[in-house]
Amino acid sequence: AQSVTQLDSQVPVFEEAPVELRCNYSSSVSVYLFWYVQYPNQGLQLLLKYLSGSTLVESINGFEAEFNKSQTSFHLRKPSVHISDTAEYFCAVSAISGGYNKLIFGAGTRLAVHP
Amino acid sequence: KAGVTQTPRYLIKTRGQQVTLSCSPISGHRSVSWYQQTPGQGLQFLFEYFSETQRNKGNFPGRFSGRQFSNSRSEMNVSTLELGDSALYLCASSLEGVYENIQYFGAGTRLSVL
């Protein structure tokens, strides 16, 4: 079984400041890791993913996340946030073998960017 | 390419009724998964279908059921609605394959049970 813990339910930050959203997971099997973002009244959008290879993954809008196997973490970072980054962010895992596309989500972190 | 389409976007039902939600996956995607999102329980996996077969099921009562058609479109049904079934129901589709099981989500159907 897998579980995901997002350590902060809310993160307030000023515009142009750096931010880190923390995610730890627990699993008895190897997993894929994902970050999804949800804007108000919308579905989930894939932000970035770790499937294999380089442990540092980047998105097109400046976010990055690093897979740390020893610490079972997949923290999301951005060096300078914009007002438009205000949203809820979900960390998720899926078992590599036999997962059959079952995503296990964390509880979410609400990022609020203030001017 | 069109994204995942869920219909309807909003539904209001009363306790005891049943409801059917529809999901059309991205063209070429054969896997469809369903999730329930509530403020209290967060995002929870309901079930996943591939080639008209349910491959995986979450921890929900039998009132929640689904099916998938030969064109990969999927429906989920909730019978004997309860107040606690009020939620955003999200559908996701994906390709099949070792490096392709990335799920793309629709905008969801918001169900309110009165």
mmCIF file of C-alpha atoms in Angstrom:
data_model
loop_
_atom_site.group_PDB
_atom_site.id
_atom_site.type_symbol
_atom_site.label_atom_id
_atom_site.label_comp_id
_atom_site.label_asym_id
_atom_site.label_seq_id
_atom_site.Cartn_x
_atom_site.Cartn_y
_atom_site.Cartn_z
ATOM 1 C CA ALA A 1 0.000 0.000 0.000
ATOM 2 C CA GLN A 2 1.061 3.581 -0.563
ATOM 3 C CA SER A 3 0.436 6.809 1.319
ATOM 4 C CA VAL A 4 1.346 10.427 0.671
ATOM 5 C CA THR A 5 1.847 13.176 3.233
ATOM 6 C CA GLN A 6 1.907 16.815 2.270
ATOM 7 C CA LEU A 7 3.420 18.528 5.243
ATOM 8 C CA ASP A 8 1.786 21.937 4.824
ATOM 9 C CA SER A 9 -1.929 22.452 4.260
ATOM 10 C CA GLN A 10 -1.443 26.141 3.426
ATOM 11 C CA VAL A 11 1.570 28.133 2.293
ATOM 12 C CA PRO A 12 1.284 31.933 2.082
ATOM 13 C CA VAL A 13 4.065 33.696 0.185
ATOM 14 C CA PHE A 14 4.739 37.070 -1.377
ATOM 15 C CA GLU A 15 5.056 37.499 -5.104
ATOM 16 C CA GLU A 16 8.594 36.911 -6.480
ATOM 17 C CA ALA A 17 9.623 35.011 -3.320
ATOM 18 C CA PRO A 18 10.799 31.385 -3.493
ATOM 19 C CA VAL A 19 8.533 28.585 -2.318
ATOM 20 C CA GLU A 20 8.835 24.921 -1.390
ATOM 21 C CA LEU A 21 5.870 22.569 -1.050
ATOM 22 C CA ARG A 22 6.832 19.429 0.798
ATOM 23 C CA CYS A 23 5.762 15.883 -0.020
ATOM 24 C CA ASN A 24 6.757 12.604 1.613
ATOM 25 C CA TYR A 25 5.502 9.192 0.604
ATOM 26 C CA SER A 26 5.464 5.679 1.943
ATOM 27 C CA SER A 27 5.367 2.583 -0.229
ATOM 28 C CA SER A 28 6.411 -1.049 -0.074
ATOM 29 C CA VAL A 29 6.937 -1.054 -3.863
ATOM 30 C CA SER A 30 8.576 1.257 -6.370
ATOM 31 C CA VAL A 31 6.413 4.163 -7.436
ATOM 32 C CA TYR A 32 6.035 6.881 -9.998
ATOM 33 C CA LEU A 33 5.640 10.378 -8.521
ATOM 34 C CA PHE A 34 3.537 13.291 -9.689
ATOM 35 C CA TRP A 35 2.589 16.838 -8.848
ATOM 36 C CA TYR A 36 -0.813 18.074 -10.004
ATOM 37 C CA VAL A 37 -2.244 21.603 -9.704
ATOM 38 C CA GLN A 38 -5.910 22.507 -9.325
ATOM 39 C CA TYR A 39 -7.254 25.982 -9.986
ATOM 40 C CA PRO A 40 -10.675 26.959 -8.584
ATOM 41 C CA ASN A 41 -13.589 25.113 -10.186
ATOM 42 C CA GLN A 42 -11.312 23.122 -12.427
ATOM 43 C CA GLY A 43 -9.935 19.600 -12.682
ATOM 44 C CA LEU A 44 -6.354 18.576 -12.037
ATOM 45 C CA GLN A 45 -3.528 19.542 -14.359
ATOM 46 C CA LEU A 46 -0.281 17.586 -14.434
ATOM 47 C CA LEU A 47 2.551 19.846 -13.340
ATOM 48 C CA LEU A 48 5.462 17.419 -13.458
ATOM 49 C CA LYS A 49 6.312 13.767 -13.065
ATOM 50 C CA TYR A 50 9.133 11.466 -12.068
ATOM 51 C CA LEU A 51 9.105 8.141 -13.889
ATOM 52 C CA SER A 52 12.827 7.305 -14.073
ATOM 53 C CA GLY A 53 16.197 8.832 -14.906
ATOM 54 C CA SER A 54 17.320 12.184 -13.524
ATOM 55 C CA THR A 55 15.960 12.781 -10.045
ATOM 56 C CA LEU A 56 15.430 16.482 -10.782
ATOM 57 C CA VAL A 57 12.406 17.151 -12.962
ATOM 58 C CA GLU A 58 11.226 20.498 -14.272
ATOM 59 C CA SER A 59 7.995 21.954 -15.595
ATOM 60 C CA ILE A 60 7.606 24.511 -18.353
ATOM 61 C CA ASN A 61 6.402 27.202 -15.944
ATOM 62 C CA GLY A 62 9.436 27.235 -13.657
ATOM 63 C CA PHE A 63 8.543 24.604 -11.052
ATOM 64 C CA GLU A 64 10.944 21.788 -10.258
ATOM 65 C CA ALA A 65 10.858 18.764 -7.994
ATOM 66 C CA GLU A 66 13.557 16.420 -6.783
ATOM 67 C CA PHE A 67 13.011 12.747 -6.095
ATOM 68 C CA ASN A 68 14.935 11.653 -3.011
ATOM 69 C CA LYS A 69 14.657 7.899 -2.616
ATOM 70 C CA SER A 70 16.467 7.667 0.708
ATOM 71 C CA GLN A 71 14.198 10.262 2.286
ATOM 72 C CA THR A 72 11.130 9.155 0.283
ATOM 73 C CA SER A 73 10.423 12.748 -0.644
ATOM 74 C CA PHE A 74 9.391 14.646 -3.748
ATOM 75 C CA HIS A 75 9.380 18.328 -2.768
ATOM 76 C CA LEU A 76 8.172 20.964 -5.225
ATOM 77 C CA ARG A 77 10.061 24.252 -5.571
ATOM 78 C CA LYS A 78 9.887 27.474 -7.507
ATOM 79 C CA PRO A 79 12.538 30.202 -7.172
ATOM 80 C CA SER A 80 10.122 33.084 -7.835
ATOM 81 C CA VAL A 81 6.315 32.773 -7.662
ATOM 82 C CA HIS A 82 3.659 34.796 -9.459
ATOM 83 C CA ILE A 83 0.137 35.707 -8.441
ATOM 84 C CA SER A 84 -1.078 33.265 -11.084
ATOM 85 C CA ASP A 85 0.542 30.369 -9.171
ATOM 86 C CA THR A 86 -2.170 30.678 -6.519
ATOM 87 C CA ALA A 87 -3.838 27.264 -6.548
ATOM 88 C CA GLU A 88 -3.990 23.939 -4.724
ATOM 89 C CA TYR A 89 -1.139 21.535 -5.341
ATOM 90 C CA PHE A 90 -1.391 17.766 -4.970
ATOM 91 C CA CYS A 91 1.419 15.271 -4.704
ATOM 92 C CA ALA A 92 0.570 11.746 -5.869
ATOM 93 C CA VAL A 93 2.135 8.323 -6.316
ATOM 94 C CA SER A 94 1.292 5.310 -8.420
ATOM 95 C CA ALA A 95 2.765 1.825 -8.057
ATOM 96 C CA ILE A 96 5.004 0.978 -11.003
ATOM 97 C CA SER A 97 3.911 -2.632 -11.149
ATOM 98 C CA GLY A 98 0.256 -3.534 -10.967
ATOM 99 C CA GLY A 99 -0.742 0.024 -10.156
ATOM 100 C CA TYR A 100 -3.275 0.063 -12.969
ATOM 101 C CA ASN A 101 -3.345 3.842 -12.979
ATOM 102 C CA LYS A 102 -4.422 4.135 -9.361
ATOM 103 C CA LEU A 103 -3.140 7.440 -8.026
ATOM 104 C CA ILE A 104 -2.797 7.936 -4.283
ATOM 105 C CA PHE A 105 -2.975 11.622 -3.453
ATOM 106 C CA GLY A 106 -1.825 13.727 -0.564
ATOM 107 C CA ALA A 107 -4.272 16.057 1.134
ATOM 108 C CA GLY A 108 -3.104 19.032 -0.903
ATOM 109 C CA THR A 109 -1.282 22.280 -0.197
ATOM 110 C CA ARG A 110 -3.018 25.552 -0.840
ATOM 111 C CA LEU A 111 -0.489 28.063 -2.170
ATOM 112 C CA ALA A 112 -1.566 31.682 -1.733
ATOM 113 C CA VAL A 113 0.635 34.248 -3.462
ATOM 114 C CA HIS A 114 0.197 37.809 -2.185
ATOM 115 C CA PRO A 115 1.239 41.008 -3.967
ATOM 116 C CA LYS B 1 -6.543 16.965 -29.533
ATOM 117 C CA ALA B 2 -9.590 17.308 -27.313
ATOM 118 C CA GLY B 3 -9.097 16.721 -23.614
ATOM 119 C CA VAL B 4 -11.081 14.584 -21.226
ATOM 120 C CA THR B 5 -14.737 15.588 -21.324
ATOM 121 C CA GLN B 6 -17.072 15.064 -18.404
ATOM 122 C CA THR B 7 -20.806 15.618 -18.520
ATOM 123 C CA PRO B 8 -22.749 17.103 -16.941
ATOM 124 C CA ARG B 9 -20.635 19.707 -15.127
ATOM 125 C CA TYR B 10 -23.171 20.176 -12.346
ATOM 126 C CA LEU B 11 -25.904 17.984 -10.904
ATOM 127 C CA ILE B 12 -28.373 18.397 -8.094
ATOM 128 C CA LYS B 13 -30.111 15.309 -6.760
ATOM 129 C CA THR B 14 -32.050 14.356 -3.664
ATOM 130 C CA ARG B 15 -31.337 11.576 -1.224
ATOM 131 C CA GLY B 16 -32.355 8.143 -2.437
ATOM 132 C CA GLN B 17 -32.105 8.988 -6.130
ATOM 133 C CA GLN B 18 -29.536 7.542 -8.468
ATOM 134 C CA VAL B 19 -27.178 9.387 -10.828
ATOM 135 C CA THR B 20 -25.061 8.586 -13.872
ATOM 136 C CA LEU B 21 -21.974 10.565 -14.810
ATOM 137 C CA SER B 22 -20.233 10.360 -18.161
ATOM 138 C CA CYS B 23 -16.606 10.609 -19.217
ATOM 139 C CA SER B 24 -15.120 10.733 -22.712
ATOM 140 C CA PRO B 25 -11.361 10.098 -22.668
ATOM 141 C CA ILE B 26 -8.703 11.653 -24.856
ATOM 142 C CA SER B 27 -8.732 10.018 -28.286
ATOM 143 C CA GLY B 28 -6.585 6.885 -28.229
ATOM 144 C CA HIS B 29 -6.630 6.521 -24.442
ATOM 145 C CA ARG B 30 -8.031 3.175 -23.345
ATOM 146 C CA SER B 31 -7.739 3.536 -19.575
ATOM 147 C CA VAL B 32 -10.277 5.559 -17.610
ATOM 148 C CA SER B 33 -10.090 6.159 -13.859
ATOM 149 C CA TRP B 34 -12.590 7.817 -11.542
ATOM 150 C CA TYR B 35 -11.903 9.803 -8.379
ATOM 151 C CA GLN B 36 -14.052 11.448 -5.728
ATOM 152 C CA GLN B 37 -12.915 14.750 -4.234
ATOM 153 C CA THR B 38 -14.413 16.056 -0.988
ATOM 154 C CA PRO B 39 -13.162 18.648 1.512
ATOM 155 C CA GLY B 40 -13.055 16.041 4.258
ATOM 156 C CA GLN B 41 -11.575 13.010 2.521
ATOM 157 C CA GLY B 42 -9.635 14.667 -0.266
ATOM 158 C CA LEU B 43 -9.048 12.826 -3.529
ATOM 159 C CA GLN B 44 -9.951 9.154 -3.408
ATOM 160 C CA PHE B 45 -9.687 6.531 -6.139
ATOM 161 C CA LEU B 46 -12.978 4.896 -7.100
ATOM 162 C CA PHE B 47 -12.120 2.487 -9.926
ATOM 163 C CA GLU B 48 -10.246 2.072 -13.196
ATOM 164 C CA TYR B 49 -11.362 0.544 -16.466
ATOM 165 C CA PHE B 50 -9.308 -0.697 -19.368
ATOM 166 C CA SER B 51 -10.753 -2.317 -22.484
ATOM 167 C CA GLU B 52 -14.196 -2.532 -20.871
ATOM 168 C CA THR B 53 -12.840 -4.399 -17.825
ATOM 169 C CA GLN B 54 -12.556 -3.087 -14.293
ATOM 170 C CA ARG B 55 -8.935 -3.652 -13.294
ATOM 171 C CA ASN B 56 -8.800 -1.882 -9.972
ATOM 172 C CA LYS B 57 -11.281 -0.736 -7.375
ATOM 173 C CA GLY B 58 -11.049 1.581 -4.402
ATOM 174 C CA ASN B 59 -12.711 1.321 -1.030
ATOM 175 C CA PHE B 60 -16.220 2.460 -1.823
ATOM 176 C CA PRO B 61 -19.553 0.741 -1.189
ATOM 177 C CA GLY B 62 -21.310 -1.226 -3.900
ATOM 178 C CA ARG B 63 -23.622 1.727 -4.558
ATOM 179 C CA PHE B 64 -20.777 3.096 -6.671
ATOM 180 C CA SER B 65 -20.384 1.285 -9.961
ATOM 181 C CA GLY B 66 -19.028 1.965 -13.385
ATOM 182 C CA ARG B 67 -18.630 0.628 -16.854
ATOM 183 C CA GLN B 68 -16.657 1.276 -20.003
ATOM 184 C CA PHE B 69 -17.850 1.007 -23.563
ATOM 185 C CA SER B 70 -16.016 -0.283 -26.616
ATOM 186 C CA ASN B 71 -15.136 3.290 -27.645
ATOM 187 C CA SER B 72 -13.461 3.759 -24.207
ATOM 188 C CA ARG B 73 -16.123 6.177 -22.957
ATOM 189 C CA SER B 74 -17.005 5.470 -19.369
ATOM 190 C CA GLU B 75 -19.915 6.038 -17.052
ATOM 191 C CA MET B 76 -20.156 5.840 -13.309
ATOM 192 C CA ASN B 77 -23.375 5.314 -11.430
ATOM 193 C CA VAL B 78 -24.260 6.016 -7.835
ATOM 194 C CA SER B 79 -27.458 4.469 -6.548
ATOM 195 C CA THR B 80 -29.435 5.409 -3.448
ATOM 196 C CA LEU B 81 -27.675 8.725 -3.032
ATOM 197 C CA GLU B 82 -26.646 9.902 0.428
ATOM 198 C CA LEU B 83 -25.789 13.420 1.567
ATOM 199 C CA GLY B 84 -22.168 12.348 1.915
ATOM 200 C CA ASP B 85 -21.981 11.586 -1.803
ATOM 201 C CA SER B 86 -21.888 15.320 -2.509
ATOM 202 C CA ALA B 87 -18.506 15.795 -4.143
ATOM 203 C CA LEU B 88 -16.548 16.661 -7.240
ATOM 204 C CA TYR B 89 -16.198 13.519 -9.345
ATOM 205 C CA LEU B 90 -13.147 13.520 -11.567
ATOM 206 C CA CYS B 91 -12.383 11.282 -14.483
ATOM 207 C CA ALA B 92 -8.910 10.717 -15.880
ATOM 208 C CA SER B 93 -7.659 8.927 -18.968
ATOM 209 C CA SER B 94 -4.273 7.557 -19.926
ATOM 210 C CA LEU B 95 -2.410 5.563 -22.507
ATOM 211 C CA GLU B 96 -1.211 2.130 -21.553
ATOM 212 C CA GLY B 97 2.463 1.315 -21.269
ATOM 213 C CA VAL B 98 5.361 1.409 -18.867
ATOM 214 C CA TYR B 99 6.196 5.060 -19.423
ATOM 215 C CA GLU B 100 2.819 6.218 -20.563
ATOM 216 C CA ASN B 101 0.600 5.793 -17.531
ATOM 217 C CA ILE B 102 0.234 9.504 -16.960
ATOM 218 C CA GLN B 103 -3.315 10.490 -16.171
ATOM 219 C CA TYR B 104 -5.038 13.486 -17.710
ATOM 220 C CA PHE B 105 -8.058 14.803 -15.856
ATOM 221 C CA GLY B 106 -11.351 16.282 -16.939
ATOM 222 C CA ALA B 107 -12.932 19.340 -15.307
ATOM 223 C CA GLY B 108 -15.162 17.154 -13.165
ATOM 224 C CA THR B 109 -18.844 16.801 -12.359
ATOM 225 C CA ARG B 110 -19.961 18.545 -9.205
ATOM 226 C CA LEU B 111 -22.733 16.542 -7.558
ATOM 227 C CA SER B 112 -24.858 18.078 -4.833
ATOM 228 C CA VAL B 113 -27.167 15.774 -2.891
ATOM 229 C CA LEU B 114 -29.974 17.538 -1.007
#
